Short mmCIF file of C-alpha atoms in Angstrom, two decimals:
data_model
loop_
_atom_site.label_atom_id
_atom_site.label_comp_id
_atom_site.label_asym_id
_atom_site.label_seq_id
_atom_site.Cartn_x
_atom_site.Cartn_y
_atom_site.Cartn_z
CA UNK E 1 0.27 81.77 -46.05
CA UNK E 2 4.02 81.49 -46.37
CA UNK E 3 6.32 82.05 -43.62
CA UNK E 4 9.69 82.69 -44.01
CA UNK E 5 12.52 82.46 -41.58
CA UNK E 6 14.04 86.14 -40.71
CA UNK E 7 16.96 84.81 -38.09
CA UNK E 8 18.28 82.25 -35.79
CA UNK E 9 16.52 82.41 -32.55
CA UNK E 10 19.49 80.31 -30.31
CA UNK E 11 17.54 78.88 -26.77
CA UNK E 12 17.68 80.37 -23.68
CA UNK E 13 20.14 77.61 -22.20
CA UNK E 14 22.49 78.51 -24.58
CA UNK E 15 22.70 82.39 -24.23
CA UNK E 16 22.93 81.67 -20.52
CA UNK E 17 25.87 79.09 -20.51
CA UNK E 18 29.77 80.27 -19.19
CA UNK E 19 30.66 80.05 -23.20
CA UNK E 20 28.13 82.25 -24.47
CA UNK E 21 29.12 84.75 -21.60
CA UNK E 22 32.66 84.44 -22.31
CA UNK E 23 32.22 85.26 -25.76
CA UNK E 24 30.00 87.89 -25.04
CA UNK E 25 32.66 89.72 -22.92
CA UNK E 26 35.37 89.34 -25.02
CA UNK E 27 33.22 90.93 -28.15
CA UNK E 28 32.63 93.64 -25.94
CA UNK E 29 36.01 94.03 -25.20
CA UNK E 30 37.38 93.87 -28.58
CA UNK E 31 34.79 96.55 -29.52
CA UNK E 32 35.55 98.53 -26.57
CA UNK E 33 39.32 98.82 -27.35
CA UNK E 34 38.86 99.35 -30.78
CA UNK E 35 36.29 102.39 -30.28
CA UNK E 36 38.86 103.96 -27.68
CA UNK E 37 41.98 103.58 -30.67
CA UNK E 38 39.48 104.56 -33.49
CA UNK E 39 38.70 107.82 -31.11
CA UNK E 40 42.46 108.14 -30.18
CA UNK E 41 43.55 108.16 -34.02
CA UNK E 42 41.01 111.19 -34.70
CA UNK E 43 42.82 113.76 -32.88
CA UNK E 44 46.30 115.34 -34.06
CA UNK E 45 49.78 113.70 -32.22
CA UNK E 46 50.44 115.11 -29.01
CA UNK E 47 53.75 116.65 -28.98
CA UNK E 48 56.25 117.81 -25.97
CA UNK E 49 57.02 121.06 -26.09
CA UNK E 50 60.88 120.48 -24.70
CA UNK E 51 61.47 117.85 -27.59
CA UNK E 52 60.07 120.00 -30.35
CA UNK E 53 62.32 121.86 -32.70
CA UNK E 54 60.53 123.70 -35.02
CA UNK E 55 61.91 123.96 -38.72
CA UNK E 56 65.46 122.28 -39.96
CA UNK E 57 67.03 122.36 -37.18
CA UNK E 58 70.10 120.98 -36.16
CA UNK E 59 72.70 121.20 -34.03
CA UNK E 60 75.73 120.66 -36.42
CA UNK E 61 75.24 121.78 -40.11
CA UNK E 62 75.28 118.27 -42.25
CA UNK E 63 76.09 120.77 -45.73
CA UNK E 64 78.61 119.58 -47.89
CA UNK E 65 80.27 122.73 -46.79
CA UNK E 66 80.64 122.97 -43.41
CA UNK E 67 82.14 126.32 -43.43
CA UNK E 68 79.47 128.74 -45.09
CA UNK E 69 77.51 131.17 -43.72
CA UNK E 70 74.25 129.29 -44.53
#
């Protein structure tokens, strides 16, 4: 019978050791933040209602006449 090697099995001393932790927490981290922006950029920009002007507007007329009625 053949066997074949499916993985890495690391040893238990290893997974328990302050590095492996470490790392562990960080990833989690990292994947944590990540979710939370991927979640974030889903829904539409929140906009203020006293900053929003709807349209062209503005408060002087930037035409290269000034003076019309437009």
């Amino acid at each position: 019978m053949i066997h074949i090697v499916t993985g890495i099995l690391l040893p238990e001393t290893f997974l328990e050791s302050r590095f492996f932790i470490i790392l562990a927490s960080l990833v989690a981290l990292n994947t944590t933040i990540f979710a939370a922006l991927s979640i974030v950029k889903a829904f539409p920009k929140f906009v203020r209602k006293s900053t929003y002007r709807p349209g062209n507007y503005r408060r002087e007329t930037r035409s290269i006449y000034p003076d019309s009625a437009d």
